mmCIF file of C-alpha atoms in Angstrom:
data_model
loop_
_atom_site.group_PDB
_atom_site.id
_atom_site.type_symbol
_atom_site.label_atom_id
_atom_site.label_comp_id
_atom_site.label_asym_id
_atom_site.label_seq_id
_atom_site.Cartn_x
_atom_site.Cartn_y
_atom_site.Cartn_z
ATOM 1 C CA MET A 1 39.244 72.003 120.937
ATOM 2 C CA ALA A 2 37.229 69.386 122.832
ATOM 3 C CA LYS A 3 35.480 67.513 120.042
ATOM 4 C CA GLU A 4 32.388 66.681 122.104
ATOM 5 C CA LYS A 5 31.680 70.396 122.503
ATOM 6 C CA GLN A 6 32.550 71.799 119.084
ATOM 7 C CA ILE A 7 31.216 75.345 118.875
ATOM 8 C CA SER A 8 32.242 77.359 115.839
ATOM 9 C CA LYS A 9 34.902 80.011 116.389
ATOM 10 C CA ALA A 10 32.595 82.544 114.771
ATOM 11 C CA VAL A 11 30.028 82.040 117.546
ATOM 12 C CA ILE A 12 32.697 82.484 120.225
ATOM 13 C CA LYS A 13 34.023 85.594 118.511
ATOM 14 C CA ARG A 14 30.544 87.129 118.693
ATOM 15 C CA LEU A 15 30.157 86.564 122.452
ATOM 16 C CA PRO A 16 32.516 89.341 123.620
ATOM 17 C CA ARG A 17 30.659 91.633 121.275
ATOM 18 C CA TYR A 18 27.295 90.627 122.785
ATOM 19 C CA ARG A 19 28.859 91.220 126.185
ATOM 20 C CA ARG A 20 29.991 94.729 125.317
ATOM 21 C CA TYR A 21 26.523 95.696 124.087
ATOM 22 C CA LEU A 22 24.934 94.147 127.162
ATOM 23 C CA TRP A 23 27.306 96.205 129.292
ATOM 24 C CA GLU A 24 26.113 99.352 127.503
ATOM 25 C CA LEU A 25 22.496 98.302 128.128
ATOM 26 C CA GLN A 26 23.295 97.719 131.808
ATOM 27 C CA LYS A 27 24.750 101.225 132.078
ATOM 28 C CA LYS A 28 21.509 102.567 130.606
ATOM 29 C CA GLY A 29 19.535 100.577 133.182
ATOM 30 C CA VAL A 30 17.899 98.277 130.628
ATOM 31 C CA GLU A 31 16.829 95.056 132.389
ATOM 32 C CA LYS A 32 15.634 92.845 129.562
ATOM 33 C CA ILE A 33 15.887 92.726 125.786
ATOM 34 C CA SER A 34 14.431 90.575 123.030
ATOM 35 C CA SER A 35 16.580 88.879 120.417
ATOM 36 C CA LYS A 36 14.839 91.166 117.933
ATOM 37 C CA ASP A 37 15.939 94.357 119.718
ATOM 38 C CA LEU A 38 19.380 92.852 120.318
ATOM 39 C CA SER A 39 19.492 92.215 116.583
ATOM 40 C CA LYS A 40 18.732 95.890 115.806
ATOM 41 C CA LEU A 41 21.453 96.923 118.259
ATOM 42 C CA ILE A 42 24.238 94.521 117.276
ATOM 43 C CA GLY A 43 23.297 93.924 113.673
ATOM 44 C CA TYR A 44 23.194 90.129 113.619
ATOM 45 C CA THR A 45 19.904 88.521 112.590
ATOM 46 C CA ALA A 46 17.591 87.657 115.481
ATOM 47 C CA SER A 47 17.761 84.004 114.448
ATOM 48 C CA GLN A 48 21.563 84.145 114.430
ATOM 49 C CA ILE A 49 21.496 85.569 117.960
ATOM 50 C CA ARG A 50 19.043 82.917 119.212
ATOM 51 C CA GLN A 51 21.141 80.235 117.523
ATOM 52 C CA ASP A 52 24.368 81.597 119.051
ATOM 53 C CA LEU A 53 22.962 81.694 122.562
ATOM 54 C CA ASN A 54 21.272 78.322 122.189
ATOM 55 C CA ASN A 55 24.761 76.822 121.874
ATOM 56 C CA PHE A 56 24.982 77.421 125.593
ATOM 57 C CA GLY A 57 21.463 76.362 126.439
ATOM 58 C CA GLY A 58 20.097 79.784 125.586
ATOM 59 C CA PHE A 59 18.956 82.230 128.219
ATOM 60 C CA GLY A 60 15.813 83.621 126.645
ATOM 61 C CA GLN A 61 12.180 83.090 127.536
ATOM 62 C CA GLN A 62 9.475 83.201 124.869
ATOM 63 C CA GLY A 63 7.811 86.603 125.022
ATOM 64 C CA TYR A 64 10.123 87.880 127.748
ATOM 65 C CA GLY A 65 13.484 87.991 126.021
ATOM 66 C CA TYR A 66 16.841 88.011 127.755
ATOM 67 C CA SER A 67 17.719 89.339 131.179
ATOM 68 C CA VAL A 68 20.549 91.810 130.498
ATOM 69 C CA ASP A 69 22.377 91.345 133.843
ATOM 70 C CA TYR A 70 22.110 87.578 133.749
ATOM 71 C CA LEU A 71 23.187 87.282 130.121
ATOM 72 C CA TYR A 72 26.143 89.646 130.678
ATOM 73 C CA GLU A 73 27.354 87.625 133.655
ATOM 74 C CA GLU A 74 26.749 84.295 131.950
ATOM 75 C CA ILE A 75 28.657 85.264 128.813
ATOM 76 C CA GLY A 76 31.562 86.283 131.067
ATOM 77 C CA ASN A 77 31.420 82.847 132.687
ATOM 78 C CA ILE A 78 31.118 81.095 129.340
ATOM 79 C CA LEU A 79 34.146 82.981 128.036
ATOM 80 C CA GLY A 80 36.024 82.169 131.235
ATOM 81 C CA ILE A 81 37.128 85.765 131.797
ATOM 82 C CA ASN A 82 35.846 85.905 135.381
ATOM 83 C CA LYS A 83 38.954 84.054 136.578
ATOM 84 C CA ARG A 84 42.654 85.060 136.540
ATOM 85 C CA TYR A 85 45.284 84.211 133.923
ATOM 86 C CA LYS A 86 49.084 84.450 133.915
ATOM 87 C CA MET A 87 50.662 85.875 130.764
ATOM 88 C CA VAL A 88 54.042 86.399 129.203
ATOM 89 C CA ILE A 89 54.752 88.979 126.506
ATOM 90 C CA VAL A 90 57.194 87.546 123.963
ATOM 91 C CA GLY A 91 58.813 90.226 121.816
ATOM 92 C CA TYR A 92 59.049 93.614 123.497
ATOM 93 C CA GLY A 93 59.281 95.866 120.472
ATOM 94 C CA ARG A 94 56.689 98.520 119.690
ATOM 95 C CA LEU A 95 53.773 96.108 119.554
ATOM 96 C CA GLY A 96 54.845 94.123 122.611
ATOM 97 C CA GLN A 97 55.118 97.310 124.643
ATOM 98 C CA ALA A 98 51.772 98.541 123.368
ATOM 99 C CA MET A 99 50.033 95.273 124.244
ATOM 100 C CA ALA A 100 51.658 95.098 127.674
ATOM 101 C CA SER A 101 50.272 98.485 128.633
ATOM 102 C CA TYR A 102 46.920 97.749 126.991
ATOM 103 C CA ILE A 103 46.492 94.544 129.008
ATOM 104 C CA ASP A 104 47.702 96.234 132.172
ATOM 105 C CA LYS A 105 45.182 99.076 131.777
ATOM 106 C CA ASN A 106 42.171 97.132 130.521
ATOM 107 C CA GLU A 107 42.300 93.516 131.660
ATOM 108 C CA GLN A 108 42.487 93.087 135.431
ATOM 109 C CA ASN A 109 42.127 89.306 135.238
ATOM 110 C CA PHE A 110 45.058 88.909 132.865
ATOM 111 C CA HIS A 111 48.320 89.365 134.774
ATOM 112 C CA ILE A 112 51.612 89.930 132.951
ATOM 113 C CA ALA A 113 54.075 87.760 134.883
ATOM 114 C CA GLY A 114 56.985 88.026 132.464
ATOM 115 C CA ILE A 115 58.297 89.921 129.452
ATOM 116 C CA PHE A 116 60.822 88.326 127.100
ATOM 117 C CA ASP A 117 62.863 89.634 124.199
ATOM 118 C CA VAL A 118 65.982 88.643 122.291
ATOM 119 C CA LYS A 119 67.626 91.945 123.200
ATOM 120 C CA GLN A 120 69.761 92.074 126.336
ATOM 121 C CA SER A 121 68.915 95.776 126.478
ATOM 122 C CA ILE A 122 65.332 95.261 127.663
ATOM 123 C CA GLN A 123 66.634 93.917 130.963
ATOM 124 C CA ASN A 124 67.021 97.530 132.030
ATOM 125 C CA VAL A 125 63.287 97.930 131.449
ATOM 126 C CA GLU A 126 60.688 97.700 134.237
ATOM 127 C CA PHE A 127 57.027 96.796 133.890
ATOM 128 C CA GLN A 128 54.890 96.507 136.997
ATOM 129 C CA ASP A 129 55.960 93.326 138.831
ATOM 130 C CA ALA A 130 56.800 91.447 135.635
ATOM 131 C CA VAL A 131 60.046 89.495 135.295
ATOM 132 C CA ILE A 132 62.029 90.921 132.359
ATOM 133 C CA SER A 133 64.400 88.541 130.635
ATOM 134 C CA THR A 134 65.887 87.320 127.373
ATOM 135 C CA CYS A 135 64.161 84.530 125.426
ATOM 136 C CA GLY A 136 66.672 81.940 126.631
ATOM 137 C CA THR A 137 64.787 81.652 129.923
ATOM 138 C CA LEU A 138 61.277 81.748 128.407
ATOM 139 C CA ALA A 139 60.581 78.003 128.515
ATOM 140 C CA SER A 140 61.771 77.494 132.097
ATOM 141 C CA PHE A 141 59.781 80.530 133.259
ATOM 142 C CA ILE A 142 56.540 79.238 131.693
ATOM 143 C CA GLU A 143 57.058 75.825 133.321
ATOM 144 C CA LYS A 144 58.008 77.205 136.741
ATOM 145 C CA GLU A 145 55.317 79.908 136.867
ATOM 146 C CA LYS A 146 52.617 77.812 135.156
ATOM 147 C CA VAL A 147 51.955 80.617 132.680
ATOM 148 C CA ASP A 148 48.620 80.312 130.843
ATOM 149 C CA ILE A 149 48.998 82.640 127.852
ATOM 150 C CA ALA A 150 51.851 83.791 125.621
ATOM 151 C CA VAL A 151 51.269 87.102 123.819
ATOM 152 C CA VAL A 152 53.438 86.704 120.731
ATOM 153 C CA CYS A 153 54.663 90.037 119.336
ATOM 154 C CA VAL A 154 57.899 88.919 117.640
ATOM 155 C CA PRO A 155 58.773 89.469 113.947
ATOM 156 C CA PRO A 156 57.013 87.007 111.562
ATOM 157 C CA GLU A 157 60.200 85.027 110.886
ATOM 158 C CA LYS A 158 60.534 84.271 114.625
ATOM 159 C CA ALA A 159 56.865 83.387 115.178
ATOM 160 C CA GLN A 160 57.030 79.593 114.717
ATOM 161 C CA LEU A 161 60.186 79.248 116.826
ATOM 162 C CA VAL A 162 58.488 81.081 119.698
ATOM 163 C CA ALA A 163 55.328 79.019 119.228
ATOM 164 C CA ASP A 164 57.362 75.798 119.458
ATOM 165 C CA THR A 165 59.157 77.021 122.579
ATOM 166 C CA VAL A 166 56.063 78.065 124.522
ATOM 167 C CA SER A 167 54.128 75.012 123.318
ATOM 168 C CA SER A 168 56.676 72.515 124.614
ATOM 169 C CA ALA A 169 56.913 74.517 127.845
ATOM 170 C CA GLY A 170 53.240 73.827 128.507
ATOM 171 C CA ILE A 171 51.505 77.069 127.543
ATOM 172 C CA LYS A 172 47.692 76.786 127.298
ATOM 173 C CA GLY A 173 46.987 79.649 124.919
ATOM 174 C CA ILE A 174 48.749 81.839 122.370
ATOM 175 C CA TRP A 175 47.577 85.364 121.487
ATOM 176 C CA ASN A 176 49.260 85.711 118.117
ATOM 177 C CA PHE A 177 49.966 89.185 116.697
ATOM 178 C CA THR A 178 52.469 88.026 114.084
ATOM 179 C CA ALA A 179 49.937 87.476 111.262
ATOM 180 C CA VAL A 180 51.677 84.112 110.708
ATOM 181 C CA ASP A 181 49.595 80.931 110.833
ATOM 182 C CA LEU A 182 51.279 78.953 113.593
ATOM 183 C CA ASP A 183 51.727 75.203 113.461
ATOM 184 C CA ILE A 184 51.051 74.079 117.044
ATOM 185 C CA PRO A 185 49.498 71.085 118.856
ATOM 186 C CA GLU A 186 45.687 70.951 118.802
ATOM 187 C CA THR A 187 45.712 70.981 122.600
ATOM 188 C CA ILE A 188 46.852 74.622 122.632
ATOM 189 C CA ALA A 189 44.401 77.444 121.944
ATOM 190 C CA VAL A 190 45.414 80.142 119.479
ATOM 191 C CA GLU A 191 43.853 83.493 118.719
ATOM 192 C CA ASN A 192 45.214 85.347 115.717
ATOM 193 C CA VAL A 193 44.771 89.119 115.657
ATOM 194 C CA HIS A 194 43.934 90.560 112.232
ATOM 195 C CA MET A 195 44.099 94.345 112.535
ATOM 196 C CA SER A 196 43.366 94.625 108.838
ATOM 197 C CA ASP A 197 39.785 93.390 109.275
ATOM 198 C CA SER A 198 39.035 96.486 111.293
ATOM 199 C CA LEU A 199 40.794 98.845 108.867
ATOM 200 C CA HIS A 200 38.988 97.326 105.892
ATOM 201 C CA ALA A 201 35.626 97.798 107.597
ATOM 202 C CA LEU A 202 36.523 101.466 108.126
ATOM 203 C CA ALA A 203 37.350 101.806 104.429
ATOM 204 C CA TYR A 204 33.853 100.556 103.650
ATOM 205 C CA TYR A 205 32.101 102.997 105.992
ATOM 206 C CA MET A 206 34.033 105.843 104.395
ATOM 207 C CA GLN A 207 32.972 105.147 100.820
ATOM 208 C CA ASP A 208 29.463 104.489 102.080
ATOM 209 C CA MET A 209 29.406 108.156 103.124
ATOM 210 C CA GLU A 210 30.629 109.615 99.848
ATOM 211 C CA MET B 1 26.089 106.532 106.898
ATOM 212 C CA ALA B 2 24.055 107.013 103.704
ATOM 213 C CA LYS B 3 20.532 106.225 104.869
ATOM 214 C CA GLU B 4 19.368 104.818 101.531
ATOM 215 C CA LYS B 5 22.030 102.107 101.747
ATOM 216 C CA GLN B 6 21.967 101.122 105.410
ATOM 217 C CA ILE B 7 23.855 97.854 105.850
ATOM 218 C CA SER B 8 24.476 96.681 109.383
ATOM 219 C CA LYS B 9 27.995 97.147 110.723
ATOM 220 C CA ALA B 10 28.030 93.466 111.669
ATOM 221 C CA VAL B 11 27.659 92.489 107.994
ATOM 222 C CA ILE B 12 30.499 94.797 106.988
ATOM 223 C CA LYS B 13 32.698 93.462 109.771
ATOM 224 C CA ARG B 14 32.227 89.950 108.410
ATOM 225 C CA LEU B 15 33.323 90.851 104.859
ATOM 226 C CA PRO B 16 37.080 91.159 105.565
ATOM 227 C CA ARG B 17 36.822 87.785 107.272
ATOM 228 C CA TYR B 18 35.109 86.250 104.220
ATOM 229 C CA ARG B 19 37.852 87.794 102.120
ATOM 230 C CA ARG B 20 40.662 86.248 104.180
ATOM 231 C CA TYR B 21 39.106 82.794 103.925
ATOM 232 C CA LEU B 22 38.560 83.258 100.190
ATOM 233 C CA TRP B 23 42.232 84.202 99.878
ATOM 234 C CA GLU B 24 43.175 80.950 101.617
ATOM 235 C CA LEU B 25 40.908 79.055 99.209
ATOM 236 C CA GLN B 26 42.536 80.827 96.248
ATOM 237 C CA LYS B 27 45.972 79.789 97.489
ATOM 238 C CA LYS B 28 44.723 76.180 97.605
ATOM 239 C CA GLY B 29 43.465 76.525 94.038
ATOM 240 C CA VAL B 30 39.773 76.177 94.978
ATOM 241 C CA GLU B 31 37.650 77.785 92.225
ATOM 242 C CA LYS B 32 34.143 77.638 93.638
ATOM 243 C CA ILE B 33 32.470 77.066 96.969
ATOM 244 C CA SER B 34 28.896 76.702 98.206
ATOM 245 C CA SER B 35 27.498 78.804 101.042
ATOM 246 C CA LYS B 36 27.220 75.507 102.931
ATOM 247 C CA ASP B 37 30.953 74.737 102.608
ATOM 248 C CA LEU B 38 31.785 78.377 103.301
ATOM 249 C CA SER B 39 29.674 78.027 106.419
ATOM 250 C CA LYS B 40 31.679 74.995 107.600
ATOM 251 C CA LEU B 41 34.892 76.917 106.939
ATOM 252 C CA ILE B 42 34.027 80.283 108.490
ATOM 253 C CA GLY B 43 31.474 79.163 111.043
ATOM 254 C CA TYR B 44 28.576 81.453 110.164
ATOM 255 C CA THR B 45 25.313 79.753 109.204
ATOM 256 C CA ALA B 46 24.845 79.214 105.455
ATOM 257 C CA SER B 47 21.725 81.396 105.590
ATOM 258 C CA GLN B 48 23.684 84.144 107.353
ATOM 259 C CA ILE B 49 26.313 83.986 104.605
ATOM 260 C CA ARG B 50 23.715 84.099 101.804
ATOM 261 C CA GLN B 51 21.963 86.965 103.602
ATOM 262 C CA ASP B 52 25.251 88.866 104.049
ATOM 263 C CA LEU B 53 26.234 88.554 100.406
ATOM 264 C CA ASN B 54 22.714 89.315 99.202
ATOM 265 C CA ASN B 55 23.156 92.803 100.707
ATOM 266 C CA PHE B 56 25.370 93.413 97.721
ATOM 267 C CA GLY B 57 23.235 91.628 95.169
ATOM 268 C CA GLY B 58 24.761 88.273 96.064
ATOM 269 C CA PHE B 59 27.219 86.473 93.841
ATOM 270 C CA GLY B 60 26.002 82.904 94.109
ATOM 271 C CA GLN B 61 24.241 80.716 91.574
ATOM 272 C CA GLN B 62 21.811 78.019 92.666
ATOM 273 C CA GLY B 63 23.594 74.674 92.570
ATOM 274 C CA TYR B 64 26.922 76.235 91.566
ATOM 275 C CA GLY B 65 27.854 78.264 94.606
ATOM 276 C CA TYR B 66 30.299 81.162 94.633
ATOM 277 C CA SER B 67 33.278 81.753 92.380
ATOM 278 C CA VAL B 68 36.190 82.172 94.802
ATOM 279 C CA ASP B 69 38.246 84.573 92.635
ATOM 280 C CA TYR B 70 35.270 86.720 91.725
ATOM 281 C CA LEU B 71 33.938 86.896 95.274
ATOM 282 C CA TYR B 72 37.393 87.748 96.650
ATOM 283 C CA GLU B 73 37.823 90.579 94.167
ATOM 284 C CA GLU B 74 34.262 91.841 94.615
ATOM 285 C CA ILE B 75 34.505 91.951 98.404
ATOM 286 C CA GLY B 76 37.708 93.984 97.994
ATOM 287 C CA ASN B 77 35.798 96.386 95.738
ATOM 288 C CA ILE B 78 32.839 96.508 98.098
ATOM 289 C CA LEU B 79 35.134 97.301 101.021
ATOM 290 C CA GLY B 80 36.885 99.919 98.908
ATOM 291 C CA ILE B 81 40.365 98.637 99.744
ATOM 292 C CA ASN B 82 41.461 98.397 96.120
ATOM 293 C CA LYS B 83 42.137 102.156 96.056
ATOM 294 C CA ARG B 84 44.671 104.278 97.976
ATOM 295 C CA TYR B 85 44.133 106.198 101.231
ATOM 296 C CA LYS B 86 46.167 108.877 103.009
ATOM 297 C CA MET B 87 46.579 108.459 106.758
ATOM 298 C CA VAL B 88 47.909 110.321 109.750
ATOM 299 C CA ILE B 89 48.973 108.636 112.979
ATOM 300 C CA VAL B 90 47.938 110.792 115.957
ATOM 301 C CA GLY B 91 49.752 109.852 119.156
ATOM 302 C CA TYR B 92 53.152 108.301 118.591
ATOM 303 C CA GLY B 93 53.586 106.383 121.825
ATOM 304 C CA ARG B 94 53.957 102.599 121.938
ATOM 305 C CA LEU B 95 50.665 101.889 120.176
ATOM 306 C CA GLY B 96 51.092 104.638 117.573
ATOM 307 C CA GLN B 97 54.529 103.312 116.672
ATOM 308 C CA ALA B 98 53.238 99.746 116.547
ATOM 309 C CA MET B 99 50.344 100.675 114.260
ATOM 310 C CA ALA B 100 52.564 102.777 111.986
ATOM 311 C CA SER B 101 54.853 99.844 111.319
ATOM 312 C CA TYR B 102 51.921 97.426 111.053
ATOM 313 C CA ILE B 103 50.219 99.559 108.395
ATOM 314 C CA ASP B 104 53.511 100.134 106.585
ATOM 315 C CA LYS B 105 54.228 96.384 106.450
ATOM 316 C CA ASN B 106 50.738 95.055 105.728
ATOM 317 C CA GLU B 107 48.607 97.669 103.961
ATOM 318 C CA GLN B 108 50.099 98.907 100.686
ATOM 319 C CA ASN B 109 46.999 100.948 99.839
ATOM 320 C CA PHE B 110 47.058 102.868 103.114
ATOM 321 C CA HIS B 111 49.851 105.439 103.047
ATOM 322 C CA ILE B 112 51.064 107.132 106.231
ATOM 323 C CA ALA B 113 51.502 110.775 105.171
ATOM 324 C CA GLY B 114 52.035 112.253 108.617
ATOM 325 C CA ILE B 115 52.729 111.368 112.252
ATOM 326 C CA PHE B 116 51.688 113.726 115.053
ATOM 327 C CA ASP B 117 52.357 113.778 118.786
ATOM 328 C CA VAL B 118 52.261 116.304 121.604
ATOM 329 C CA LYS B 119 55.945 115.674 122.327
ATOM 330 C CA GLN B 120 58.493 117.904 120.601
ATOM 331 C CA SER B 121 60.914 114.996 120.935
ATOM 332 C CA ILE B 122 59.326 112.910 118.182
ATOM 333 C CA GLN B 123 60.450 115.477 115.611
ATOM 334 C CA ASN B 124 63.814 113.758 115.694
ATOM 335 C CA VAL B 125 62.043 110.564 114.608
ATOM 336 C CA GLU B 126 61.861 109.411 110.977
ATOM 337 C CA PHE B 127 59.245 107.145 109.435
ATOM 338 C CA GLN B 128 59.390 106.422 105.704
ATOM 339 C CA ASP B 129 58.367 109.615 103.876
ATOM 340 C CA ALA B 130 55.924 110.690 106.593
ATOM 341 C CA VAL B 131 55.913 114.257 107.882
ATOM 342 C CA ILE B 132 56.610 114.184 111.646
ATOM 343 C CA SER B 133 55.205 117.062 113.659
ATOM 344 C CA THR B 134 53.513 118.212 116.863
ATOM 345 C CA CYS B 135 49.725 118.222 117.128
ATOM 346 C CA GLY B 136 49.557 121.994 116.623
ATOM 347 C CA THR B 137 49.922 121.501 112.866
ATOM 348 C CA LEU B 138 47.594 118.469 112.617
ATOM 349 C CA ALA B 139 44.500 120.312 111.357
ATOM 350 C CA SER B 140 46.315 122.319 108.695
ATOM 351 C CA PHE B 141 48.139 119.190 107.475
ATOM 352 C CA ILE B 142 44.890 117.233 107.078
ATOM 353 C CA GLU B 143 43.325 120.103 105.125
ATOM 354 C CA LYS B 144 46.358 120.715 102.916
ATOM 355 C CA GLU B 145 47.139 117.068 102.201
ATOM 356 C CA LYS B 146 43.490 115.955 101.986
ATOM 357 C CA VAL B 147 44.140 113.150 104.476
ATOM 358 C CA ASP B 148 41.457 110.440 104.504
ATOM 359 C CA ILE B 149 42.029 108.593 107.782
ATOM 360 C CA ALA B 150 43.280 109.511 111.258
ATOM 361 C CA VAL B 151 44.653 106.607 113.298
ATOM 362 C CA VAL B 152 44.015 107.782 116.859
ATOM 363 C CA CYS B 153 46.470 106.309 119.384
ATOM 364 C CA VAL B 154 46.449 109.028 122.037
ATOM 365 C CA PRO B 155 45.616 108.516 125.742
ATOM 366 C CA PRO B 156 41.843 108.214 126.451
ATOM 367 C CA GLU B 157 41.608 111.679 128.014
ATOM 368 C CA LYS B 158 42.879 113.243 124.763
ATOM 369 C CA ALA B 159 40.691 111.168 122.432
ATOM 370 C CA GLN B 160 37.727 113.554 122.039
ATOM 371 C CA LEU B 161 39.960 116.608 121.550
ATOM 372 C CA VAL B 162 41.807 114.841 118.733
ATOM 373 C CA ALA B 163 38.504 113.656 117.233
ATOM 374 C CA ASP B 164 37.194 117.235 117.225
ATOM 375 C CA THR B 165 40.400 118.521 115.616
ATOM 376 C CA VAL B 166 40.546 115.985 112.789
ATOM 377 C CA SER B 167 36.769 116.161 112.243
ATOM 378 C CA SER B 168 36.728 119.923 111.707
ATOM 379 C CA ALA B 169 39.807 119.580 109.485
ATOM 380 C CA GLY B 170 37.799 117.402 107.098
ATOM 381 C CA ILE B 171 38.952 113.880 107.893
ATOM 382 C CA LYS B 172 36.770 111.143 106.337
ATOM 383 C CA GLY B 173 37.489 108.297 108.722
ATOM 384 C CA ILE B 174 38.833 107.676 112.231
ATOM 385 C CA TRP B 175 40.509 104.400 113.268
ATOM 386 C CA ASN B 176 40.053 104.688 117.013
ATOM 387 C CA PHE B 177 42.363 102.734 119.341
ATOM 388 C CA THR B 178 41.528 104.725 122.464
ATOM 389 C CA ALA B 179 38.605 102.548 123.643
ATOM 390 C CA VAL B 180 36.685 105.811 124.133
ATOM 391 C CA ASP B 181 33.340 106.280 122.353
ATOM 392 C CA LEU B 182 33.949 109.395 120.270
ATOM 393 C CA ASP B 183 31.300 112.035 119.718
ATOM 394 C CA ILE B 184 31.757 113.035 116.064
ATOM 395 C CA PRO B 185 29.591 114.159 113.127
ATOM 396 C CA GLU B 186 27.596 111.387 111.425
ATOM 397 C CA THR B 187 29.345 112.227 108.163
ATOM 398 C CA ILE B 188 32.634 110.820 109.483
ATOM 399 C CA ALA B 189 33.242 107.068 109.626
ATOM 400 C CA VAL B 190 34.635 105.598 112.837
ATOM 401 C CA GLU B 191 36.038 102.165 113.544
ATOM 402 C CA ASN B 192 36.731 101.344 117.184
ATOM 403 C CA VAL B 193 39.295 98.639 117.893
ATOM 404 C CA HIS B 194 38.417 96.349 120.793
ATOM 405 C CA MET B 195 41.470 94.182 121.485
ATOM 406 C CA SER B 196 39.666 92.606 124.399
ATOM 407 C CA ASP B 197 37.186 90.809 122.122
ATOM 408 C CA SER B 198 40.048 88.768 120.749
ATOM 409 C CA LEU B 199 41.583 88.057 124.167
ATOM 410 C CA HIS B 200 38.229 86.964 125.575
ATOM 411 C CA ALA B 201 37.720 84.554 122.687
ATOM 412 C CA LEU B 202 41.132 83.064 123.467
ATOM 413 C CA ALA B 203 40.128 82.614 127.106
ATOM 414 C CA TYR B 204 37.132 80.610 125.916
ATOM 415 C CA TYR B 205 39.158 78.317 123.642
ATOM 416 C CA MET B 206 41.514 77.618 126.540
ATOM 417 C CA GLN B 207 38.871 76.440 128.976
ATOM 418 C CA ASP B 208 37.228 74.499 126.164
ATOM 419 C CA MET B 209 40.423 72.415 126.062
ATOM 420 C CA GLU B 210 40.632 71.684 129.758
#
């Protein structure tokens, strides 16, 4: 990550969450909100929220609070999700298939250009306009198509091999579902998905109700 | 949620993350850590961390910091993931299948007792010792087997119907992958999975490297 602009991952992880709540507020027609009310809504401390947003120059005005529309749009711009990305799905087992349809349904700006798997059999598969192929052609496809993101859904033991392949092919980001810590160049962004965090939070809520 | 012990969801969501980092520290043989060093590691402010852990009485000692082993174990106890849970998977399409194998591989304390789908065809499927059946028998199975958690992986338009069914059958928690806000009794815990949060964070890291 660019050293001159080192913002903690935890701050970045909170932004999509802010954005979702702001979207809800927009739907309700709320125009402005204070960090205090945002705090009640989202559950972070008001000072944490001000500190988070100040990383980006902040958008609040003393005594006025934040403009919901503006903050929603700005967070989208900050996250960079208002532009289009090219993706490949690597590993087209259960999870790969699930993520492909999730992305297709929910993320208009993230386009699945190719789907790759070790199995020859998937070449009979169709998914929108995506190229379906075996992993042998993965690197050349990423180079030729200038693919931005690899969604890695392979078994853990294959994770590093895939990471090496897409890295040397010039991928910019890896969305890693393998629960393996990948060893990749610092110039490539990685996001590791930890489903368990969500399940463990649920376990807490449940006992909290007993 | 029990009103006398209202802890913000955001705090709870951070605990599994603390726990993962503490696990990494354990593996490295680190015995104690200050909230300041924990802050550098995880990216929350030191005051946020102290505030989070103080919700549970806190575990730190002035000038000593936190015992890694103790804090790891305690957070597990707080989350309630050191005991066993019975689950059903509802909706055995791509996502349902992916989550079933994820849980089976990664969460020893969460046992998949049953798998339910509208399709008759899945009754030819086998998954560990799980009962496979159509949704018609879902309610009676939850009651009979005292199932704790329903993992809801059905299409959005079916989400509320499934929520109603499992709720009236006495489910304690719902792990909701449908991206639909479910209307359920306050006595039932819900955890909504938002894959997009993770993808949007990745998009940020990528542009941060350009």
